[in-house]
Coordinates of C-alpha atoms in Angstrom, one line a residue:
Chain A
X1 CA 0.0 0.0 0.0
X2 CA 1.4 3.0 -1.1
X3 CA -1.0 6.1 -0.3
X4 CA -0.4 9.7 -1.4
X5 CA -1.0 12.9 0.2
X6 CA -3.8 14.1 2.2
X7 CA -6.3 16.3 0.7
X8 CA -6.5 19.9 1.4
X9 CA -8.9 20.8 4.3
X10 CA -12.2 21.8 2.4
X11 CA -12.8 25.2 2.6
X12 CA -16.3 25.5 4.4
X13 CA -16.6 29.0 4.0
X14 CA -16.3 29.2 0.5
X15 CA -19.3 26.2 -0.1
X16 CA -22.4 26.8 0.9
X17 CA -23.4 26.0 4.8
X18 CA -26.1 23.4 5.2
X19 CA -28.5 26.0 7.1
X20 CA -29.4 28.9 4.4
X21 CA -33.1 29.9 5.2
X22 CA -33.6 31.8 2.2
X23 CA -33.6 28.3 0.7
X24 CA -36.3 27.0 2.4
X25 CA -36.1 23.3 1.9
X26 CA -32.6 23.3 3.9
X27 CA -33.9 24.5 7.1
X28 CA -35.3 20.8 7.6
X29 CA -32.6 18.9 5.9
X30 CA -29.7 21.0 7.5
X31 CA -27.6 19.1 10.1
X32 CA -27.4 21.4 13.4
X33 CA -24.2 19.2 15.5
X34 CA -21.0 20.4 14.2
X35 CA -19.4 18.3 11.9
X36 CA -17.0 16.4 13.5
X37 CA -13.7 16.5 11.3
X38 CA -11.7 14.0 10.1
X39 CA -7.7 13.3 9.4
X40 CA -7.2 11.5 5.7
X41 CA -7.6 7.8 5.6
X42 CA -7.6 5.2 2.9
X43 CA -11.4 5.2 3.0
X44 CA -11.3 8.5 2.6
X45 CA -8.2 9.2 0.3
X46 CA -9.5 6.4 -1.8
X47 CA -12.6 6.3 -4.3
X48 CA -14.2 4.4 -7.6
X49 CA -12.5 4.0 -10.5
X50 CA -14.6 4.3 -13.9
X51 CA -13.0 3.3 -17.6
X52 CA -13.8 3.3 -21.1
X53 CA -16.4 0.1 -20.8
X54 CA -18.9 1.8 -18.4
X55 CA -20.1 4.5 -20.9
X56 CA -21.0 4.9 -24.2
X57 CA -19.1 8.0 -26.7
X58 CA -22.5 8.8 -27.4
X59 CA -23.0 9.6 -23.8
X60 CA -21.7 13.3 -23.8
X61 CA -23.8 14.3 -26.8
X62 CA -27.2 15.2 -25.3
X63 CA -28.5 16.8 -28.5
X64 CA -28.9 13.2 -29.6
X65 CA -28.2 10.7 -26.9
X66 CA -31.9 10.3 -26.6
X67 CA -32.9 11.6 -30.0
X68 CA -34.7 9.4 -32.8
X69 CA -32.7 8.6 -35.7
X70 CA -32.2 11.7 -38.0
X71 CA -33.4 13.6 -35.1
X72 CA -32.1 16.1 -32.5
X73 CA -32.8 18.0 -29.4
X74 CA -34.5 21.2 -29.9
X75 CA -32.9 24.8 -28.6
X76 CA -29.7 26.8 -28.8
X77 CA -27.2 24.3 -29.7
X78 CA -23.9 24.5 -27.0
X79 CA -21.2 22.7 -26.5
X80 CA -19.9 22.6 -22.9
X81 CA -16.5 22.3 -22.4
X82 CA -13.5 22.6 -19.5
X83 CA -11.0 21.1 -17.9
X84 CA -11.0 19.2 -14.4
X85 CA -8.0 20.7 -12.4
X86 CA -7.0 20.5 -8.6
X87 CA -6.5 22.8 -6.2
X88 CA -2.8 22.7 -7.3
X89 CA -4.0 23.6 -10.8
X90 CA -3.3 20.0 -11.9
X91 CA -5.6 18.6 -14.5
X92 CA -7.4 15.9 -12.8
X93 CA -7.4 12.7 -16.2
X94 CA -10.0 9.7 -16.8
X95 CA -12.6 11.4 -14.0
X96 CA -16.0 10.7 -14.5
X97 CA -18.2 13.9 -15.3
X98 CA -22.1 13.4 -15.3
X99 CA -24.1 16.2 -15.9
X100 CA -28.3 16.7 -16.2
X101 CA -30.5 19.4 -16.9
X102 CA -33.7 20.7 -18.0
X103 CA -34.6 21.6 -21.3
X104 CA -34.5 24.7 -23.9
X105 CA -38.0 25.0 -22.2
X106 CA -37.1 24.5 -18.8
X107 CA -38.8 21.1 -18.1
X108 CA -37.0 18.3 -16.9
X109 CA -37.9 14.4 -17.9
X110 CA -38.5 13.8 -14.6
X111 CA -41.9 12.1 -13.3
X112 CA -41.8 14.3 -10.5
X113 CA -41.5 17.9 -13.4
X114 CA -45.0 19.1 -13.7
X115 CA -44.2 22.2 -15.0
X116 CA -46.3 23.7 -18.2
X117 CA -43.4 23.6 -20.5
X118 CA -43.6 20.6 -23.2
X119 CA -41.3 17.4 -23.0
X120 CA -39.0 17.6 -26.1
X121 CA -39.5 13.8 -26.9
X122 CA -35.7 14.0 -28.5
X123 CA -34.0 15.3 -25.5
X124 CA -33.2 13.1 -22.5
X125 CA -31.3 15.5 -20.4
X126 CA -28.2 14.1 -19.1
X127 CA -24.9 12.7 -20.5
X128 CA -21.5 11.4 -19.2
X129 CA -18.1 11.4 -19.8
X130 CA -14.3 10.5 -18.6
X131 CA -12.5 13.7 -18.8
X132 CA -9.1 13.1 -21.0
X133 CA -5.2 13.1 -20.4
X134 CA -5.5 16.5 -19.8
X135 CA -8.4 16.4 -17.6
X136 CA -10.6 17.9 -20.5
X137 CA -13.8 17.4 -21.1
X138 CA -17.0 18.7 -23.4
X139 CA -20.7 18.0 -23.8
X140 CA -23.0 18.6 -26.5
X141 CA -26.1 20.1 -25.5
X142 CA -29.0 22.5 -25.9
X143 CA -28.6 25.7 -23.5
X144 CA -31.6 25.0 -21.0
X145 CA -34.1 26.9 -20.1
X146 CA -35.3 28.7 -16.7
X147 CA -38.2 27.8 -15.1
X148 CA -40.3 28.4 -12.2
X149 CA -39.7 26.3 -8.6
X150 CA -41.6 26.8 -5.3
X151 CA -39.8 28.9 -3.0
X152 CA -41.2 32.1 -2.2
X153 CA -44.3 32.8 -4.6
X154 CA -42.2 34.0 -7.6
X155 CA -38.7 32.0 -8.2
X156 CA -37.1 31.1 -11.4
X157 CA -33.8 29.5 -11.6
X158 CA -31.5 30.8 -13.9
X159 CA -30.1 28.0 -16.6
X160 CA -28.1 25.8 -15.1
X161 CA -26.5 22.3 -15.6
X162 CA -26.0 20.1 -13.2
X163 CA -22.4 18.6 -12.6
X164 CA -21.4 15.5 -10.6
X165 CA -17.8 15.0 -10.6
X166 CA -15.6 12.3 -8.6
X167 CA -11.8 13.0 -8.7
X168 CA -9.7 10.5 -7.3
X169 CA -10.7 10.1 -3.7
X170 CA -14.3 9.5 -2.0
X171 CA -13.1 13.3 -0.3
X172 CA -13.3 15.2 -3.6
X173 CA -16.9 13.7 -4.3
X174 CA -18.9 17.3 -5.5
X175 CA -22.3 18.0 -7.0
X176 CA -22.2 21.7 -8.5
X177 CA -24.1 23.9 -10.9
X178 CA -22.7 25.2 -14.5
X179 CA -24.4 28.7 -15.1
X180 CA -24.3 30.8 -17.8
X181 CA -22.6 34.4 -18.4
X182 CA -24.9 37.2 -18.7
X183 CA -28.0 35.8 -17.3
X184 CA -30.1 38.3 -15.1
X185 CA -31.7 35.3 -12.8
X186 CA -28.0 34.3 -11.0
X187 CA -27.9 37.6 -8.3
X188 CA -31.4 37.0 -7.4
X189 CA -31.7 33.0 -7.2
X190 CA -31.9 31.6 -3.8
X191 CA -30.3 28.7 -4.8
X192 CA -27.0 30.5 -6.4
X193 CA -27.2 32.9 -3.0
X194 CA -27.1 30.1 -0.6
X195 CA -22.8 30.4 -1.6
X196 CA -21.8 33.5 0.6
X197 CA -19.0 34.8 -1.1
X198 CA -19.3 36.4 -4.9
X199 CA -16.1 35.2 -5.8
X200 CA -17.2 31.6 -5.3
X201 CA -20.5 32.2 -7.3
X202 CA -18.6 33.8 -10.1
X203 CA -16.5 30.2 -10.3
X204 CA -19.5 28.8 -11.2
X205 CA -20.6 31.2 -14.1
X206 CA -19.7 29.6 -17.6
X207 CA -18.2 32.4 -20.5
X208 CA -19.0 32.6 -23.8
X209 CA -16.4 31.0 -25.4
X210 CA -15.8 32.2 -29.3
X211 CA -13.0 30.4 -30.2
X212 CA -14.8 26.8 -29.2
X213 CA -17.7 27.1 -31.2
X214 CA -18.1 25.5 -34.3
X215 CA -18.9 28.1 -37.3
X216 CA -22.4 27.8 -38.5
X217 CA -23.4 24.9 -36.2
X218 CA -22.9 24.9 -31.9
X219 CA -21.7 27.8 -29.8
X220 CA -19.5 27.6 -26.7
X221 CA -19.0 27.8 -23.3
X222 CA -16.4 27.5 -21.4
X223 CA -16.5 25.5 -17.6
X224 CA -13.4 24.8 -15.5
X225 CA -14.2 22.5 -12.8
X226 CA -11.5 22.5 -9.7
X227 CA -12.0 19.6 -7.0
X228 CA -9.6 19.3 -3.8
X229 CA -6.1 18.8 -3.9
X230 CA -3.6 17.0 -2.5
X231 CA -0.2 16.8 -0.3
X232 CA 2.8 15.6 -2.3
X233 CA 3.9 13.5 0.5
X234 CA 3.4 10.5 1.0
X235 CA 0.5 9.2 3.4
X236 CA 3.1 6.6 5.6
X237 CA 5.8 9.2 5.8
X238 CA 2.9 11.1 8.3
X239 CA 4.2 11.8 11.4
X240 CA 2.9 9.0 13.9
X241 CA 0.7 9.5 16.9
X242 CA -2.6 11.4 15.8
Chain B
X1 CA 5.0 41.7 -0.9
X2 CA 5.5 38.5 -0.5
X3 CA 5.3 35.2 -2.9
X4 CA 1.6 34.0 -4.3
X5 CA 0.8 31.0 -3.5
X6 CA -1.2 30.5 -7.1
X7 CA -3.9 27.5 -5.5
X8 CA -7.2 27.6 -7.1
X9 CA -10.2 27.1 -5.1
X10 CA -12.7 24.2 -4.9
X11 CA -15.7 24.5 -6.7
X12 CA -18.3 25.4 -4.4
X13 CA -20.8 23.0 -3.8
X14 CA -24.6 23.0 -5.1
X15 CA -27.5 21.0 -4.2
X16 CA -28.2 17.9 -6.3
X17 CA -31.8 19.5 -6.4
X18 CA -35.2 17.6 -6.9
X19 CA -34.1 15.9 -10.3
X20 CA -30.9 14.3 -9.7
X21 CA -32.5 11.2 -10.6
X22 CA -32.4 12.5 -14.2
X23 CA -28.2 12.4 -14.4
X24 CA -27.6 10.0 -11.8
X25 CA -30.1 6.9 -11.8
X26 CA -32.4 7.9 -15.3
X27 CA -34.2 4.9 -15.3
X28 CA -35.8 5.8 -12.4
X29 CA -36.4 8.8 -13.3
X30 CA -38.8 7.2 -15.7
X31 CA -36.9 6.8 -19.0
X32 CA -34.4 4.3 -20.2
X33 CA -30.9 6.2 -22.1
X34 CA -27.4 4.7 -21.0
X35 CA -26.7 1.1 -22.4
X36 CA -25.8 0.3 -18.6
X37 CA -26.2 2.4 -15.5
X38 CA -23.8 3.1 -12.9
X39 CA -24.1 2.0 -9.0
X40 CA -26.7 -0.6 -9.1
X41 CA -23.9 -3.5 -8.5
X42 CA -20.9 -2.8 -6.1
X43 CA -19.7 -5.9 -5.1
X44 CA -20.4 -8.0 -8.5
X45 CA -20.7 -11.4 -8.7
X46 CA -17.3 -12.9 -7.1
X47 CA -17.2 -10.8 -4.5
X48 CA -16.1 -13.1 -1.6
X49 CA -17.4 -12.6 2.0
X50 CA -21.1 -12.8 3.7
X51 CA -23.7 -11.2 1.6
X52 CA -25.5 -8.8 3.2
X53 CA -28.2 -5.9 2.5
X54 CA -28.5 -2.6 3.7
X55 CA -31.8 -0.7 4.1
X56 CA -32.8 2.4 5.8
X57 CA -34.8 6.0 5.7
X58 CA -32.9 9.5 5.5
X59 CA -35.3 11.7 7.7
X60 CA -35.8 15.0 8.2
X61 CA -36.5 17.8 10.9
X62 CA -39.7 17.0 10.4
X63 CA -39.4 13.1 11.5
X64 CA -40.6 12.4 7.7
X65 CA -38.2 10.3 5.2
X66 CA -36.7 12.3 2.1
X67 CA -38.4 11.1 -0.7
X68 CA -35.6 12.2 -3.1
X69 CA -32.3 11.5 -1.5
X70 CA -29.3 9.6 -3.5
X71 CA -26.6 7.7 -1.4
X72 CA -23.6 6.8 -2.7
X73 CA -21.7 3.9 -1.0
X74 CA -18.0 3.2 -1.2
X75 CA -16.3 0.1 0.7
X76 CA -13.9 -1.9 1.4
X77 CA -13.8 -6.0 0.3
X78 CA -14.6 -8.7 2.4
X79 CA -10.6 -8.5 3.2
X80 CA -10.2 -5.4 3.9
X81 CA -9.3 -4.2 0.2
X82 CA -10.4 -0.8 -1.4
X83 CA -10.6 -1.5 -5.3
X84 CA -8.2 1.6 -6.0
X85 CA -4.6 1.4 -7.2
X86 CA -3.1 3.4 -4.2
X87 CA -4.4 0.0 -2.1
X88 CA -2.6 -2.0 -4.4
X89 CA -3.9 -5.2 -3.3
X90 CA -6.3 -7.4 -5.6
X91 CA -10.0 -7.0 -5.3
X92 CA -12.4 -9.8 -7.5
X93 CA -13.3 -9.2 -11.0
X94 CA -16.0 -6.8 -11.0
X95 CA -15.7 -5.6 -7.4
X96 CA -16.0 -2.1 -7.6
X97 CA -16.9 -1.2 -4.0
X98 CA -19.0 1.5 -5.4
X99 CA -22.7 1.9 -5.3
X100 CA -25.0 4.5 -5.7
X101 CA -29.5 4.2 -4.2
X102 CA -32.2 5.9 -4.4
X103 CA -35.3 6.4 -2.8
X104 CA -38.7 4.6 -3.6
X105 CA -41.0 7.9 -4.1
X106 CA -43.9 6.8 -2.2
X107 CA -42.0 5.5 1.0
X108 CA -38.4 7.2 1.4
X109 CA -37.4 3.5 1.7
X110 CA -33.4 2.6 0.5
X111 CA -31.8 -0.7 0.6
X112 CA -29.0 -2.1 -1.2
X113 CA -27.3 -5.3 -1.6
X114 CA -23.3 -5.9 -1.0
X115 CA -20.7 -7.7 1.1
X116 CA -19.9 -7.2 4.0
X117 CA -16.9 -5.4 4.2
X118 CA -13.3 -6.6 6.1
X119 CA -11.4 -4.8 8.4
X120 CA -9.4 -1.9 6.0
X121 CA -6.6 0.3 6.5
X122 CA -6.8 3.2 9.1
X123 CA -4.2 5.7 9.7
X124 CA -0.7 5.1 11.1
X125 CA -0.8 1.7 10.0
X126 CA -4.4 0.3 12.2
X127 CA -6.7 -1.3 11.1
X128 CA -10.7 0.5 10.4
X129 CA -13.6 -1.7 11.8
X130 CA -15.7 -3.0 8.9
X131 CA -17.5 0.4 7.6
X132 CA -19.3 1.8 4.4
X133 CA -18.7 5.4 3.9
X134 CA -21.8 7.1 2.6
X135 CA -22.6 10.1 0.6
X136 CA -26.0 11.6 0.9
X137 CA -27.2 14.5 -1.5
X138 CA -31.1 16.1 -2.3
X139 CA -33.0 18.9 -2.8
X140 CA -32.1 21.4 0.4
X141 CA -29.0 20.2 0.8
X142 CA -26.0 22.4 0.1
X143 CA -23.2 20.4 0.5
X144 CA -22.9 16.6 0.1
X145 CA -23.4 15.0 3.5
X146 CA -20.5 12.5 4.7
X147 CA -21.5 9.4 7.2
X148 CA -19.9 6.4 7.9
X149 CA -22.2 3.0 8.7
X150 CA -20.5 0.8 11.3
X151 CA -22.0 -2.8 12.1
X152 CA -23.6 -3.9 15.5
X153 CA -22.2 -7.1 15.2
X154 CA -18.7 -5.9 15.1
X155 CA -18.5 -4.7 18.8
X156 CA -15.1 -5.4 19.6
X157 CA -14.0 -3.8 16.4
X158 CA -16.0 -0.5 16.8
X159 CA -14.7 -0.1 20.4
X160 CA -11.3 0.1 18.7
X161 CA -12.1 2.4 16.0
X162 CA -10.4 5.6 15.9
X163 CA -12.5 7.3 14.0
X164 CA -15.5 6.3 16.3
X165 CA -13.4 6.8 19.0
X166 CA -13.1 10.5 17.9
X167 CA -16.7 10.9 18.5
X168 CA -16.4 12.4 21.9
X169 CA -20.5 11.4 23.1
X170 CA -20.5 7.7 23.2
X171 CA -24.2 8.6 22.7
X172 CA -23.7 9.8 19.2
X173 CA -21.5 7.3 18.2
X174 CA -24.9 4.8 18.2
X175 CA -25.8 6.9 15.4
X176 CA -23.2 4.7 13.0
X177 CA -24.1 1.5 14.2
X178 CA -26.2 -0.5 12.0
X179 CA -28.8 -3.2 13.7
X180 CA -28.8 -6.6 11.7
X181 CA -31.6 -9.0 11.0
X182 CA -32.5 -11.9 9.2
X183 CA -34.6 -11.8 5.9
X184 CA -35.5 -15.2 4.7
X185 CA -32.1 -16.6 5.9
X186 CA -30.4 -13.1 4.5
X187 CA -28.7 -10.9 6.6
X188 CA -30.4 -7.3 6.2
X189 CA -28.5 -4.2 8.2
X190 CA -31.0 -1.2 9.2
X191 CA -29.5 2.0 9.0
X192 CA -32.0 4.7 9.6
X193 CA -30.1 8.6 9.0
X194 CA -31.2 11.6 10.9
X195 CA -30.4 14.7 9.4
X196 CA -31.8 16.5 12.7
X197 CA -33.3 15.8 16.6
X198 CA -31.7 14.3 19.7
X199 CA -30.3 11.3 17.7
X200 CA -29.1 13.4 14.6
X201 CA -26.8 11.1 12.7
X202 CA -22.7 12.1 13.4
X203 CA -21.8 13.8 9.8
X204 CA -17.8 14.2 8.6
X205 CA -15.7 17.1 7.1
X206 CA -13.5 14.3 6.0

């Protein structure tokens, strides 16, 4: 056994807290004892490994992972793309990226989604991918839609992605949200303002990116991802009795 | 002025929201997309050791089970081995250690099946008592929440664990333990988690 560094202590203060009553639904699911913090261990330093034979190439390519033959996913045609860094600015490779949203019209397929907005029967809503050597990764997609959610009376949620990503440990495990530059719902969404600082929320805001589109066919946006980092010393070179 | 450091910053955390179901576990989210899903099998079929299940309820403030919770379960082997090259020991074919659950909709009910896991690595070179690390996300919450699920049949084990050891109310430390029974000659582990009260399940900043 041959462990590597500890992670980096996670920042609490720049994530969210669990208790944020201007999201209403975390007053109830909130924990209210402390955390009780951990020191780095193999159950913790370790996590699953994912390969080529678990997904599909067609996986990343929402515009027609669930589309008919011939067919494709209606709405602004994007391609999502970034790389998967560490806190050391190290490119995190062969990661496995799953992301799901709603569509251009901001309904989910979801048999819990009752909102008004039609199903687009070629559009599934979530894709998958392993990010490269490089820790890069893209999705095709459709730029989704807002929609309403009950909160207060009046809430919409600007267009977002969701992104679940799992580095190399169970520690780096993270569930965020890709947003998109520009858009007038992100300073007023509960959701978005349950992060205190605006420097964190701005890391989650995705930028036009010009030179990634393809002419005539899918614009781009760029979304860098940065999970936990690590020690470079070894785990058993630790100093003993903690 | 002294030197930058130059570290980025973690991504902050977002709730999985209502519809994680949708990237995570489609088919229950009613539709059928990915040639195979992930997480439905984490020990796979050679997996040596007892064969056990795990069910339970995530509950609220409230005392009412989340209805849309995932888990995600990572463990050891029935020896003790994490399936991850910095172990470097064997694990079976197609032991992944690796699972992810969901909720039925109507009941908040969870169970999954796996082995039981051994005794793994701790720090400075001790030995962890047989435990599944759990992730829980939903809608409201912010952060991913981290547990660990100890087994009551493993006393002598847990009384040596330093990471339940840690836990300075022995009180709270009950919160890991899972209770077995028998299911038709099946050992099935209840693990009921409290996200608030009196008996609010011990959460990690691992």
């Amino acid at each position: 056994m041959s462990y590597l560094g500890e992670f980096y202590q996670r920042d609490r203060e720049w994530h969210p807290p669990g208790l944020t009553r201007d999201y209403k639904t975390s007053v109830s699911r909130s924990p209210q004892y402390s955390l009780i913090s951990l020191q780095g261990s193999p159950a913790e330093l370790t996590g699953p490994v994912f390969g080529h034979d678990d997904l599909d190439p067609l996986d990343k390519d929402m515009i027609h992972n669930y589309a008919q033959p011939g067919e494709s996913a209606i709405g602004e045609r994007i391609i999502l793309h970034g790389r998967v860094l560490d806190e050391n600015g190290r490119p995190v490779p062969n990661t496995l990226v799953e992301a799901w949203q709603a569509n251009a019209g901001g309904r989910y397929r979801h048999k819990k989604d009752t909102y008004l907005a039609p199903i687009d029967p070629n559009f599934g809503g979530c894709g998958r991918t392993l990010t490269d050597e490089n820790g890069y990764y893209y999705f095709r997609t459709v730029k989704p839609g807002a929609y309403p959610w009950r909160n207060w009376v009046n809430n919409w949620r600007p267009a977002h992605i969701h992104m679940s990503i799992f580095g190399t440990g169970f520690a780096q495990r993270l569930i965020t949200q890709c947003y998109f530059e520009g858009d007038p719902l992100i300073p007023i969404c509960p959701i978005v303002n349950t992060i205190p600082d605006p420097n964190a929320i701005e890391q989650l805001i995705s930028r036009l990116d010009l030179n990634a589109t393809i002419p005539l066919d899918t614009i781009a946006y760029k979304f860098d991802i940065v999970l936990r980092g690590r020690r470079s010393t070894l785990f058993e070179n630790r100093l003993e009795g903690n | 002025m002294p030197q930058e450091l130059n570290y980025l910053k973690e991504s902050p955390s977002q709730t999985a929201g209502p519809y994680v179901h949708i990237g995570l576990a489609p088919g229950a989210a009613g539709f059928d997309i990915y040639k195979q899903e992930l997480g439905w099998d984490i020990a796979g079929p050679n997996a040596k050791g007892e064969r056990i299940r795990v069910e339970g309820v995530v509950v609220d403030g409230m005392g009412s089970p989340i209805k849309d919770v995932l888990l995600e379960a990572w463990q050891a082997n029935g020896n003790g081995v994490y399936a991850h090259p910095e172990d470097g020991r064997k694990v079976e074919k197609g032991f992944r250690g690796w699972g992810r659950v969901i909720t039925d909709f109507e009941t908040g009910e969870w169970g999954f099946d796996t082995v039981k896991p051994g005794p793994s690595p701790a720090r400075n070179g001790k030995l962890a008592a047989p435990h599944i690390n759990l992730w829980i996300v939903a809608r409201g919450i912010n952060i991913g929440l981290n547990t660990r699920m100890y087994f009551d049949d493993e006393a002598e084990a847990n009384a040596d664990d330093a990471v339940l050891n840690l836990i300075e109310w022995e009180r709270r430390r009950e919160t890991l333990i899972a209770r077995r029974t028998e299911r038709d000659g099946q050992a099935v582990y209840r693990f009921d988690i409290k996200l608030q009260g009196d008996d609010e399940t011990v959460f990690f900043d691992i």
